[in-house]
Amino acid sequence: MDIAVGRNIQILAFSGSSFHGKSICKTSVALKGTNWPARTGHSLRQCRTAVRAQQRPTWLPGLDPPPYLDGTLAGDFGFDPLGLGEDPESLRWYVQAELVHARFAMAGVAGILYTDLLRVTGISDLPVWYEAGATKFDFASTRTLLIIQLLLMGFVETKRYMDFLNPGSQAKTGSFFGLEAALEGLEPGYPGGPLLNPLGIARDIENAHDWKLKEIKNGRLAMVAMFGIFVQASVTHVGPIDNLVEHLSNPWHKTIIQTISASGS
């Protein structure tokens, strides 16, 4: 319905995945919908605005996401240029794989920065992170530590894979030495209980979309940071805190551009 008040505006709603605004204006000599004539020397500009509402954000504005990425997954912004998630079973596995890699990256970045800070400040005599694997310990040999790590990680990863294949199977009585209640698996990829969720955050995991989104966003950022730390170490041969201190000592002349130029020459 047009509003006869000198200028009438119509808002037309359309369905779609991106936003488009369009204003269509034309001049008339009388107020539409009334018998009132326009004043002499004046004209009415009748504007119609067409608005198409955006359903959800995508990694590239204006890009229509593939149909199998419908926005129900945490952190789904329609990014799959290679079409890896077309198969539902493959997509289900990739979601779990990304989640595990994100958590390892967050733990890795935090560990590298913390130990590097202790080393640079002289609080502890720790090796730089990329040489830590070659460190010899007095309490156990390298072979012993490797075997223990393989056994522990193998056990945890096997349990995780079994829960992926048969969700909820690892929470059954007797499946984890009687500690099932302490773990209280919520859904594949999101174990809980007093051991893994002591603060009781997101107990209703099915409706905890915001928490899932925050975790995967931080995890993706950590994976990018981890890649940056790898490249940084290969170019400068020092830890990230050392690089930060050097940059802060002369911010305008000790940057990534000068570092890459110096390494290439």
JSON list of N, CA and C in Angstrom, two decimals, residues 232 236 238 240-262:
[
{"chain": "A", "resi": 232, "resn": "GLN", "atom": "N", "xyz": [58.26, -19.01, 9.85]},
{"chain": "A", "resi": 232, "resn": "GLN", "atom": "CA", "xyz": [59.13, -18.08, 10.57]},
{"chain": "A", "resi": 232, "resn": "GLN", "atom": "C", "xyz": [60.40, -18.76, 11.05]},
{"chain": "A", "resi": 236, "resn": "THR", "atom": "N", "xyz": [64.04, -17.51, 9.80]},
{"chain": "A", "resi": 236, "resn": "THR", "atom": "CA", "xyz": [64.85, -16.75, 10.76]},
{"chain": "A", "resi": 236, "resn": "THR", "atom": "C", "xyz": [65.67, -17.63, 11.70]},
{"chain": "A", "resi": 238, "resn": "VAL", "atom": "N", "xyz": [64.95, -18.74, 14.60]},
{"chain": "A", "resi": 238, "resn": "VAL", "atom": "CA", "xyz": [64.76, -18.40, 16.01]},
{"chain": "A", "resi": 238, "resn": "VAL", "atom": "C", "xyz": [63.29, -18.60, 16.34]},
{"chain": "A", "resi": 240, "resn": "PRO", "atom": "N", "xyz": [59.40, -17.50, 17.97]},
{"chain": "A", "resi": 240, "resn": "PRO", "atom": "CA", "xyz": [58.50, -16.37, 17.70]},
{"chain": "A", "resi": 240, "resn": "PRO", "atom": "C", "xyz": [58.70, -15.20, 18.64]},
{"chain": "A", "resi": 241, "resn": "ILE", "atom": "N", "xyz": [59.04, -15.45, 19.90]},
{"chain": "A", "resi": 241, "resn": "ILE", "atom": "CA", "xyz": [59.26, -14.35, 20.84]},
{"chain": "A", "resi": 241, "resn": "ILE", "atom": "C", "xyz": [60.51, -13.57, 20.46]},
{"chain": "A", "resi": 242, "resn": "ASP", "atom": "N", "xyz": [61.55, -14.27, 20.02]},
{"chain": "A", "resi": 242, "resn": "ASP", "atom": "CA", "xyz": [62.76, -13.58, 19.55]},
{"chain": "A", "resi": 242, "resn": "ASP", "atom": "C", "xyz": [62.44, -12.68, 18.36]},
{"chain": "A", "resi": 243, "resn": "ASN", "atom": "N", "xyz": [61.64, -13.20, 17.44]},
{"chain": "A", "resi": 243, "resn": "ASN", "atom": "CA", "xyz": [61.25, -12.39, 16.28]},
{"chain": "A", "resi": 243, "resn": "ASN", "atom": "C", "xyz": [60.44, -11.17, 16.70]},
{"chain": "A", "resi": 244, "resn": "LEU", "atom": "N", "xyz": [59.56, -11.34, 17.68]},
{"chain": "A", "resi": 244, "resn": "LEU", "atom": "CA", "xyz": [58.75, -10.23, 18.15]},
{"chain": "A", "resi": 244, "resn": "LEU", "atom": "C", "xyz": [59.61, -9.16, 18.80]},
{"chain": "A", "resi": 245, "resn": "VAL", "atom": "N", "xyz": [60.56, -9.58, 19.62]},
{"chain": "A", "resi": 245, "resn": "VAL", "atom": "CA", "xyz": [61.45, -8.62, 20.29]},
{"chain": "A", "resi": 245, "resn": "VAL", "atom": "C", "xyz": [62.28, -7.85, 19.27]},
{"chain": "A", "resi": 246, "resn": "GLU", "atom": "N", "xyz": [62.77, -8.57, 18.25]},
{"chain": "A", "resi": 246, "resn": "GLU", "atom": "CA", "xyz": [63.56, -7.89, 17.21]},
{"chain": "A", "resi": 246, "resn": "GLU", "atom": "C", "xyz": [62.72, -6.90, 16.43]},
{"chain": "A", "resi": 247, "resn": "HIS", "atom": "N", "xyz": [61.50, -7.27, 16.13]},
{"chain": "A", "resi": 247, "resn": "HIS", "atom": "CA", "xyz": [60.61, -6.36, 15.40]},
{"chain": "A", "resi": 247, "resn": "HIS", "atom": "C", "xyz": [60.31, -5.12, 16.22]},
{"chain": "A", "resi": 248, "resn": "LEU", "atom": "N", "xyz": [60.01, -5.29, 17.51]},
{"chain": "A", "resi": 248, "resn": "LEU", "atom": "CA", "xyz": [59.68, -4.14, 18.35]},
{"chain": "A", "resi": 248, "resn": "LEU", "atom": "C", "xyz": [60.87, -3.22, 18.57]},
{"chain": "A", "resi": 249, "resn": "SER", "atom": "N", "xyz": [62.07, -3.74, 18.42]},
{"chain": "A", "resi": 249, "resn": "SER", "atom": "CA", "xyz": [63.26, -2.89, 18.60]},
{"chain": "A", "resi": 249, "resn": "SER", "atom": "C", "xyz": [63.40, -1.86, 17.48]},
{"chain": "A", "resi": 250, "resn": "ASN", "atom": "N", "xyz": [62.86, -2.17, 16.31]},
{"chain": "A", "resi": 250, "resn": "ASN", "atom": "CA", "xyz": [62.90, -1.24, 15.18]},
{"chain": "A", "resi": 250, "resn": "ASN", "atom": "C", "xyz": [61.74, -1.56, 14.24]},
{"chain": "A", "resi": 251, "resn": "PRO", "atom": "N", "xyz": [60.52, -1.18, 14.62]},
{"chain": "A", "resi": 251, "resn": "PRO", "atom": "CA", "xyz": [59.32, -1.63, 13.89]},
{"chain": "A", "resi": 251, "resn": "PRO", "atom": "C", "xyz": [59.29, -1.24, 12.42]},
{"chain": "A", "resi": 252, "resn": "TRP", "atom": "N", "xyz": [59.92, -0.11, 12.04]},
{"chain": "A", "resi": 252, "resn": "TRP", "atom": "CA", "xyz": [59.83, 0.38, 10.67]},
{"chain": "A", "resi": 252, "resn": "TRP", "atom": "C", "xyz": [60.83, -0.28, 9.74]},
{"chain": "A", "resi": 253, "resn": "HIS", "atom": "N", "xyz": [61.86, -0.87, 10.28]},
{"chain": "A", "resi": 253, "resn": "HIS", "atom": "CA", "xyz": [62.90, -1.43, 9.42]},
{"chain": "A", "resi": 253, "resn": "HIS", "atom": "C", "xyz": [63.13, -2.92, 9.63]},
{"chain": "A", "resi": 254, "resn": "LYS", "atom": "N", "xyz": [62.51, -3.50, 10.64]},
{"chain": "A", "resi": 254, "resn": "LYS", "atom": "CA", "xyz": [62.64, -4.94, 10.87]},
{"chain": "A", "resi": 254, "resn": "LYS", "atom": "C", "xyz": [61.24, -5.56, 10.78]},
{"chain": "A", "resi": 255, "resn": "THR", "atom": "N", "xyz": [60.84, -5.80, 9.55]},
{"chain": "A", "resi": 255, "resn": "THR", "atom": "CA", "xyz": [59.52, -6.36, 9.28]},
{"chain": "A", "resi": 255, "resn": "THR", "atom": "C", "xyz": [59.66, -7.63, 8.47]},
{"chain": "A", "resi": 256, "resn": "ILE", "atom": "N", "xyz": [58.53, -8.23, 8.14]},
{"chain": "A", "resi": 256, "resn": "ILE", "atom": "CA", "xyz": [58.56, -9.47, 7.37]},
{"chain": "A", "resi": 256, "resn": "ILE", "atom": "C", "xyz": [59.12, -9.23, 5.96]},
{"chain": "A", "resi": 257, "resn": "ILE", "atom": "N", "xyz": [58.92, -8.04, 5.43]},
{"chain": "A", "resi": 257, "resn": "ILE", "atom": "CA", "xyz": [59.42, -7.74, 4.08]},
{"chain": "A", "resi": 257, "resn": "ILE", "atom": "C", "xyz": [60.94, -7.71, 4.08]},
{"chain": "A", "resi": 258, "resn": "GLN", "atom": "N", "xyz": [61.53, -7.01, 5.05]},
{"chain": "A", "resi": 258, "resn": "GLN", "atom": "CA", "xyz": [63.00, -6.96, 5.13]},
{"chain": "A", "resi": 258, "resn": "GLN", "atom": "C", "xyz": [63.57, -8.34, 5.44]},
{"chain": "A", "resi": 259, "resn": "THR", "atom": "N", "xyz": [62.88, -9.11, 6.26]},
{"chain": "A", "resi": 259, "resn": "THR", "atom": "CA", "xyz": [63.38, -10.45, 6.61]},
{"chain": "A", "resi": 259, "resn": "THR", "atom": "C", "xyz": [63.40, -11.37, 5.40]},
{"chain": "A", "resi": 260, "resn": "ILE", "atom": "N", "xyz": [62.33, -11.37, 4.62]},
{"chain": "A", "resi": 260, "resn": "ILE", "atom": "CA", "xyz": [62.28, -12.20, 3.42]},
{"chain": "A", "resi": 260, "resn": "ILE", "atom": "C", "xyz": [63.30, -11.74, 2.40]},
{"chain": "A", "resi": 261, "resn": "SER", "atom": "N", "xyz": [63.46, -10.42, 2.26]},
{"chain": "A", "resi": 261, "resn": "SER", "atom": "CA", "xyz": [64.44, -9.90, 1.31]},
{"chain": "A", "resi": 261, "resn": "SER", "atom": "C", "xyz": [65.86, -10.29, 1.70]},
{"chain": "A", "resi": 262, "resn": "ALA", "atom": "N", "xyz": [66.14, -10.22, 3.00]},
{"chain": "A", "resi": 262, "resn": "ALA", "atom": "CA", "xyz": [67.48, -10.58, 3.47]},
{"chain": "A", "resi": 262, "resn": "ALA", "atom": "C", "xyz": [67.75, -12.07, 3.31]}
]
